[in-house]
mmCIF file of C-alpha atoms in Angstrom:
data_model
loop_
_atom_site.group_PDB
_atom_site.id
_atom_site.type_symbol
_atom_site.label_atom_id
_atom_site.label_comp_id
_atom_site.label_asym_id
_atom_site.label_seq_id
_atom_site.Cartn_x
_atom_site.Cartn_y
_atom_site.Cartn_z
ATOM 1 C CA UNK A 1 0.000 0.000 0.000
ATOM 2 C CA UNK A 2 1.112 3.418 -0.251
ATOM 3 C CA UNK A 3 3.410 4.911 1.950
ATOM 4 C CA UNK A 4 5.485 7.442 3.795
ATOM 5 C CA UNK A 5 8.748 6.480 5.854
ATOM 6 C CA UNK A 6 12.224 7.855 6.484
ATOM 7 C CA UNK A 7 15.937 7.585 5.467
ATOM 8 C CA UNK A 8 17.198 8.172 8.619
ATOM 9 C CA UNK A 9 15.762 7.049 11.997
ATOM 10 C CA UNK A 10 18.130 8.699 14.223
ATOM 11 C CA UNK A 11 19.598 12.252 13.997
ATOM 12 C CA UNK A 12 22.379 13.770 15.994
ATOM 13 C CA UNK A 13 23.764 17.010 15.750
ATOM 14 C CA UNK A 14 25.872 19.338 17.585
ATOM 15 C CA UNK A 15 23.931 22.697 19.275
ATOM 16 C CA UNK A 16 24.239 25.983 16.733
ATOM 17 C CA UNK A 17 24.498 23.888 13.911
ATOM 18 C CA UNK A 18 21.938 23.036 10.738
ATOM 19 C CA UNK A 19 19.836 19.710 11.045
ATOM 20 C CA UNK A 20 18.225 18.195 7.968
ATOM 21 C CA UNK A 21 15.431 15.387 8.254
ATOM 22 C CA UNK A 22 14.595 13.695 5.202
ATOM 23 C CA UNK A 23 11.775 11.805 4.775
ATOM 24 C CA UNK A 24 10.496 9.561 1.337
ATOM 25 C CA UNK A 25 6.620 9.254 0.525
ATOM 26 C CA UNK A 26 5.633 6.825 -2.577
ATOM 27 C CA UNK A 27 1.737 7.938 -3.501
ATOM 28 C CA UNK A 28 1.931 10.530 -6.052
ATOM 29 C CA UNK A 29 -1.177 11.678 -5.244
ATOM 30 C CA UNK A 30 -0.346 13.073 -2.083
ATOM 31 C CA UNK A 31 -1.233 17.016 -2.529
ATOM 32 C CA UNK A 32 -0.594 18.346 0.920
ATOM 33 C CA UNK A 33 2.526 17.527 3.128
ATOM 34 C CA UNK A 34 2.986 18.435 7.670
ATOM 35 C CA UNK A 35 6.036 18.320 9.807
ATOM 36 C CA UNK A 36 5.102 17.515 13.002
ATOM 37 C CA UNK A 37 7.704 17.843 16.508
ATOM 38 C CA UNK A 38 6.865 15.378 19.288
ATOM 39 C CA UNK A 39 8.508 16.011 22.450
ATOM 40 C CA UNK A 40 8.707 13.247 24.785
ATOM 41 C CA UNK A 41 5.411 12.906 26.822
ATOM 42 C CA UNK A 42 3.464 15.142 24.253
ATOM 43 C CA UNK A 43 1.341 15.141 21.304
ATOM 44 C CA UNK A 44 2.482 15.846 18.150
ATOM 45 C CA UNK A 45 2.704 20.009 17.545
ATOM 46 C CA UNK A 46 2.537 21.163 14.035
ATOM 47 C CA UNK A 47 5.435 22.981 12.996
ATOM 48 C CA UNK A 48 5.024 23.950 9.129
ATOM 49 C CA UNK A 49 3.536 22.352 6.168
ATOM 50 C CA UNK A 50 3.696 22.488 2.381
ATOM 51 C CA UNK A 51 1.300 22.320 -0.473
ATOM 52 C CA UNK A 52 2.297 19.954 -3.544
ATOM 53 C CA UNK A 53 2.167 23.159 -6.039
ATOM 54 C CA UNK A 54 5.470 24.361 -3.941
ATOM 55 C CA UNK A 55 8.216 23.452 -3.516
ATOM 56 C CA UNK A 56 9.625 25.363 -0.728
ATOM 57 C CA UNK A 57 7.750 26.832 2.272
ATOM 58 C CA UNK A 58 9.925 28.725 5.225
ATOM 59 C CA UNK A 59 8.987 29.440 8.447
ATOM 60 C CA UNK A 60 11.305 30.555 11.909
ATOM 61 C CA UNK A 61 14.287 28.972 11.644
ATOM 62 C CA UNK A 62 12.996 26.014 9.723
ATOM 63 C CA UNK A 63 12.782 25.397 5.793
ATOM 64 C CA UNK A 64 10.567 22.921 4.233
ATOM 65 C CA UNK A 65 11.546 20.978 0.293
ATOM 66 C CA UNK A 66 9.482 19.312 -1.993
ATOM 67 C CA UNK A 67 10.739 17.400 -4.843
ATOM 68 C CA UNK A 68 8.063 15.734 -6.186
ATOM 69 C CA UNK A 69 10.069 14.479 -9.250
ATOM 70 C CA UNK A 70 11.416 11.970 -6.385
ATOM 71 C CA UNK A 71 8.856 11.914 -3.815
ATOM 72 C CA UNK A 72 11.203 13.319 -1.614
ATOM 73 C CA UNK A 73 10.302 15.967 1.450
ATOM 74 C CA UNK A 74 13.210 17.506 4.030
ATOM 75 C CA UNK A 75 12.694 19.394 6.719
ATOM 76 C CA UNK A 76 15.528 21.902 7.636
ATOM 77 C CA UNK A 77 16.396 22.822 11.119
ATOM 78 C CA UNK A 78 18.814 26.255 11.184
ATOM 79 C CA UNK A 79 20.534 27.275 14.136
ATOM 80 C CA UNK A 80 19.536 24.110 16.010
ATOM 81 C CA UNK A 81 18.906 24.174 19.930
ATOM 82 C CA UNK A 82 18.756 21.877 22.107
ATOM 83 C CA UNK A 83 15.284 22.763 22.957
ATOM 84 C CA UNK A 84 14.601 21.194 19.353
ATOM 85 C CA UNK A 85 15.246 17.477 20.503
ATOM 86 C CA UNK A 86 11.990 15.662 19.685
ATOM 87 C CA UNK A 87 10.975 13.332 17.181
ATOM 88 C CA UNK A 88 9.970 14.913 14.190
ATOM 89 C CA UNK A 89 7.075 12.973 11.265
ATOM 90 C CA UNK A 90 6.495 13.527 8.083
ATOM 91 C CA UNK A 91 3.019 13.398 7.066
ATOM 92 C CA UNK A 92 1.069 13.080 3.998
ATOM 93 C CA UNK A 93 -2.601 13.479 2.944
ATOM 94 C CA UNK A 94 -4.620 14.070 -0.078
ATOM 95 C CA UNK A 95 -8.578 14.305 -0.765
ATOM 96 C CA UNK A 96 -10.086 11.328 -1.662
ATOM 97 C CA UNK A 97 -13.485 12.921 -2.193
ATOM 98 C CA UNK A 98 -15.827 15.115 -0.238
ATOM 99 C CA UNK A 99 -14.447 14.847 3.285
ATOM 100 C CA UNK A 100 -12.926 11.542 3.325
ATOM 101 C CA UNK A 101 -9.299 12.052 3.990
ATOM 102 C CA UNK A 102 -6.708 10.443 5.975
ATOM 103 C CA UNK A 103 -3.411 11.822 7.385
ATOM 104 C CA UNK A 104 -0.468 9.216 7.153
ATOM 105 C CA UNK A 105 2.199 9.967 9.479
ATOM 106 C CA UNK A 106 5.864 8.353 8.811
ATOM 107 C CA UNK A 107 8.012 6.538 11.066
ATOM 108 C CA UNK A 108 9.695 9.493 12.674
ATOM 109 C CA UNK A 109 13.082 10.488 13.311
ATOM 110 C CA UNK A 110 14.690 11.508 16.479
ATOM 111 C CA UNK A 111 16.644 14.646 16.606
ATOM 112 C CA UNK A 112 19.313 14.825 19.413
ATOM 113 C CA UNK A 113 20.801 18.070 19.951
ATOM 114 C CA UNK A 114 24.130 18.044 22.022
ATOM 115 C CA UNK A 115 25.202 21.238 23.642
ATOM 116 C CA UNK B 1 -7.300 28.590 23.859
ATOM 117 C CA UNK B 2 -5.535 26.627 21.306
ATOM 118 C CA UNK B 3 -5.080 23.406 23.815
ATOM 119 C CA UNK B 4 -6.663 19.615 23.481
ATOM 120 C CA UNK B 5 -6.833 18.775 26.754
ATOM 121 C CA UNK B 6 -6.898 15.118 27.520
ATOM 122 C CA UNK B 7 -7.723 13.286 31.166
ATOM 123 C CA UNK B 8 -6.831 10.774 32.783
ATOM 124 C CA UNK B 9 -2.990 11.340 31.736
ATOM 125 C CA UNK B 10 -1.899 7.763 32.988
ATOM 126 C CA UNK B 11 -4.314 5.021 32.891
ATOM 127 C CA UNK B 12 -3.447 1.453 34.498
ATOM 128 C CA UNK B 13 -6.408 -1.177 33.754
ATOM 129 C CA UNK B 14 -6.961 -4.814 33.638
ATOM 130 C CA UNK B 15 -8.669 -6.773 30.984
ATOM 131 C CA UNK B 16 -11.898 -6.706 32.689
ATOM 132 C CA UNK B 17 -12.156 -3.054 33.981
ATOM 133 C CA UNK B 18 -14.630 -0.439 31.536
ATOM 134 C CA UNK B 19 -12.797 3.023 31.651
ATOM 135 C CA UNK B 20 -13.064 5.844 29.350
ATOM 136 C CA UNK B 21 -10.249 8.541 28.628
ATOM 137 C CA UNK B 22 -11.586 11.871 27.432
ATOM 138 C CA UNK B 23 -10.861 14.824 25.485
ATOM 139 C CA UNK B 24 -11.570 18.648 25.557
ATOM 140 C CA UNK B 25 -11.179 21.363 23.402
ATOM 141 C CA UNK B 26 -12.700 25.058 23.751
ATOM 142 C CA UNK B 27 -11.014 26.621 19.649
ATOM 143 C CA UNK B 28 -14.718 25.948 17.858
ATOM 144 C CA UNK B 29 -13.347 22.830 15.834
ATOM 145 C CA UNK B 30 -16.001 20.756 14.365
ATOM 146 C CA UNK B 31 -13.831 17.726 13.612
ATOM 147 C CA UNK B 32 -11.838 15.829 15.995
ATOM 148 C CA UNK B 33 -9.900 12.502 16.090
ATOM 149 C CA UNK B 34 -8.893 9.435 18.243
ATOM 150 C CA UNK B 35 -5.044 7.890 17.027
ATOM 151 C CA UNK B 36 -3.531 5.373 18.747
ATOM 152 C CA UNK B 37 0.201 5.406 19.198
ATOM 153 C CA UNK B 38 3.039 2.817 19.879
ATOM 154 C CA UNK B 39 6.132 3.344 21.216
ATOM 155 C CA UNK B 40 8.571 4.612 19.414
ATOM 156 C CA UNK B 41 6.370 4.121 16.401
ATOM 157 C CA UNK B 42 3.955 6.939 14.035
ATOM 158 C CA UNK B 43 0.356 7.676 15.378
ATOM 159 C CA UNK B 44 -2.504 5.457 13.759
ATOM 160 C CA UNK B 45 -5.813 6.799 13.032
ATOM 161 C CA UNK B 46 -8.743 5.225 14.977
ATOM 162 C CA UNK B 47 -11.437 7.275 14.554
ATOM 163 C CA UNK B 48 -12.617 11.069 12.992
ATOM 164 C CA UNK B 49 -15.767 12.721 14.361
ATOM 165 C CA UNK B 50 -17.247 15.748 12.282
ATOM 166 C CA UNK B 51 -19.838 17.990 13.373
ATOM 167 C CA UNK B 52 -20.565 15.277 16.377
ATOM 168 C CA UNK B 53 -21.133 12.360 13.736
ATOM 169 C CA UNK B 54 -18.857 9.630 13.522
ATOM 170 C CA UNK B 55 -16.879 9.797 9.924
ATOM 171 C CA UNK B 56 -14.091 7.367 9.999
ATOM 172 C CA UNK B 57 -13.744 4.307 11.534
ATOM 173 C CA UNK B 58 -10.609 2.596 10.581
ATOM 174 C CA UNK B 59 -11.488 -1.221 11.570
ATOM 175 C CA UNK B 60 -11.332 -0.660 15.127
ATOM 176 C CA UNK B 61 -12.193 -3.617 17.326
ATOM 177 C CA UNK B 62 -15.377 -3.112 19.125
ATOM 178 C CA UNK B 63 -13.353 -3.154 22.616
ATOM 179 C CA UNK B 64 -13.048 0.706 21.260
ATOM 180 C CA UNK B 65 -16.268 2.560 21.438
ATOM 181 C CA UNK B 66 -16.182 6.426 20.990
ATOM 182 C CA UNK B 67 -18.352 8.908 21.676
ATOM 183 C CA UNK B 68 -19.055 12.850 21.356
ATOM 184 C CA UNK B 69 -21.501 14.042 23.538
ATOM 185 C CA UNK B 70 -21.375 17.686 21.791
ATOM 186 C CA UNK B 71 -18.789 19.508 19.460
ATOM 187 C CA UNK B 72 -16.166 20.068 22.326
ATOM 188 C CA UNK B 73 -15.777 16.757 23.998
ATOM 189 C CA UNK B 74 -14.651 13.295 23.195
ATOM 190 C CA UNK B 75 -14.720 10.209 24.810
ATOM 191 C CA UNK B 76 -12.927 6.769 24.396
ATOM 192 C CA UNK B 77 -15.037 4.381 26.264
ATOM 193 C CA UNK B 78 -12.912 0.808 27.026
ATOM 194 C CA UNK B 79 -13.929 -2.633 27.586
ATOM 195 C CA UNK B 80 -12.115 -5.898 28.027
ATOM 196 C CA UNK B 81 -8.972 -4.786 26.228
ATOM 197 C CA UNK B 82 -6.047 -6.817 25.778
ATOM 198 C CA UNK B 83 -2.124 -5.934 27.361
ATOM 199 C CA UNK B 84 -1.286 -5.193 23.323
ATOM 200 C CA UNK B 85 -3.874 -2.012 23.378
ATOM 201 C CA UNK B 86 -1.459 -0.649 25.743
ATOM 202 C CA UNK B 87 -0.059 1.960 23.885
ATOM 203 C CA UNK B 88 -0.533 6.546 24.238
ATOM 204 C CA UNK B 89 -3.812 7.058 22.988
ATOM 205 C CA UNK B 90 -3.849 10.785 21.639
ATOM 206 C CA UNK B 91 -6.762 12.975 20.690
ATOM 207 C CA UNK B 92 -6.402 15.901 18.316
ATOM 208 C CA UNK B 93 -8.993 18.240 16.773
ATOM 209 C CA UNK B 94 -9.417 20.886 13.698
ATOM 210 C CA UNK B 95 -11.214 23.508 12.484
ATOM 211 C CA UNK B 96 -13.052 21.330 9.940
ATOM 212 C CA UNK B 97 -12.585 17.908 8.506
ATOM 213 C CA UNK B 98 -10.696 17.918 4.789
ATOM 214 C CA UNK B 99 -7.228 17.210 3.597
ATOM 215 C CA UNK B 100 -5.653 20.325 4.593
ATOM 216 C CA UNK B 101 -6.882 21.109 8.016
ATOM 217 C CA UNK B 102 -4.251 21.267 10.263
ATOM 218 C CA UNK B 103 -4.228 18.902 13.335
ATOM 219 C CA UNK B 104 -4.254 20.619 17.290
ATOM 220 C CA UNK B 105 -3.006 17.173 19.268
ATOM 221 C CA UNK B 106 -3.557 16.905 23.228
ATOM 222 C CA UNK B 107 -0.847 15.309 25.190
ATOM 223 C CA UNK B 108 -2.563 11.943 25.501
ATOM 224 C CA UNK B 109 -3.198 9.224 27.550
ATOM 225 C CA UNK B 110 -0.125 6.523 28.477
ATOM 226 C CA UNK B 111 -2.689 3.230 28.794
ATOM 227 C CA UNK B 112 -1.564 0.443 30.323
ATOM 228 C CA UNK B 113 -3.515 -3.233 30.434
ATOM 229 C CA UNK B 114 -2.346 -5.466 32.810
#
């Protein structure tokens, strides 16, 4: 079935420095792309997203890709803090008619920032 | 407000307790969502609620039984679940229910079944 995962589980940077999270989808179809940070012992927290007729979306200190040529999504992190440490998802979703949707998360990587 | 709150925030049950976990929100949404999630692993969808009517179900065993009782609250009512439903059961809400509504997640519930 169609899917969206990651090429790197694990992340681990040092503190001031630029993080970059990559993460692979494989339905074309998919029209609408999230990042979402999950800090340990909390719900997922939206942090920017990206709409397939981009492909580039910034926001504070992070920068979101597209290539849909390659199905391919990144999420960059500058100036990264310790208070970033989470696990970050990708997510994907597109309309499958009237309001029937679904939201597929990825696996997740975890970000480690050491100071 | 822009919080989901969820109670209990720890839950320890056996297989043959009934418990519900619940789920607040005050921001207006008309659509919100049960996902279930594993450690270490992505959050699943369970269930979406629109305007108070059940919209998704995605194969959820019957041991699952939701409920909104009006456009701000949520329940998960449990019965006779088994130790591999132990997992953080997290609620979320949005504004509406389509493909680009952005998701407002609570915290959750950690759920253990003894």
């Amino acid at each position: 079935g169609e899917s969206v995962g990651l090429h790197l589980p694990t992340l681990s940077v040092q503190e001031g420095d630029n993080s970059i999270i990559n993460c692979a989808y494989s339905n074309s179809a998919s029209d609408y792309f999230i990042w979402y940070k999950q800090e340990s012992g909390k719900g997922p927290q939206f942090i920017i997203d990206i709409r397939s007729n981009m492909d580039k979306r910034q926001g504070q200190r992070v920068t979101v890709l597209l290539n849909k040529t390659v199905k391919h999504l990144s999420l960059q992190i500058a100036a990264t803090q310790p208070g970033d440490s989470a696990v970050y998802f990708c997510a994907e979703t597109y309309s499958r008619g009237g309001s029937n949707y679904k939201l597929t998360f990825g696996k997740g990587t975890l970000l480690t920032v050491n100071p | 407000d822009t919080e989901v709150t969820q109670t209990p925030k720890h839950l320890v049950m056996g297989m043959t307790n009934k418990k519900s976990l619940k789920c607040e929100q005050h921001m207006g949404h008309r659509a919100m969502y049960w996902y279930k999630q594993k450690a270490k692993k992505p959050p699943e969808l369970m269930f979406v609620y629109s305007y108070e009517k059940l919209s998704i179900n995605e194969s959820v065993p019957s041991r699952f039984s939701p409920e909104c009782p009006n456009s701000s609250l949520l329940n998960l009512h449990l019965h006779a679940l088994q130790p591999e439903d132990s997992a953080l059961y997290l609620c979320a809400s949005s504004q509406g229910l389509g493909a680009k509504e952005k998701l407002f997640f609570g915290s959750g519930t950690q759920l253990s079944v003894l």
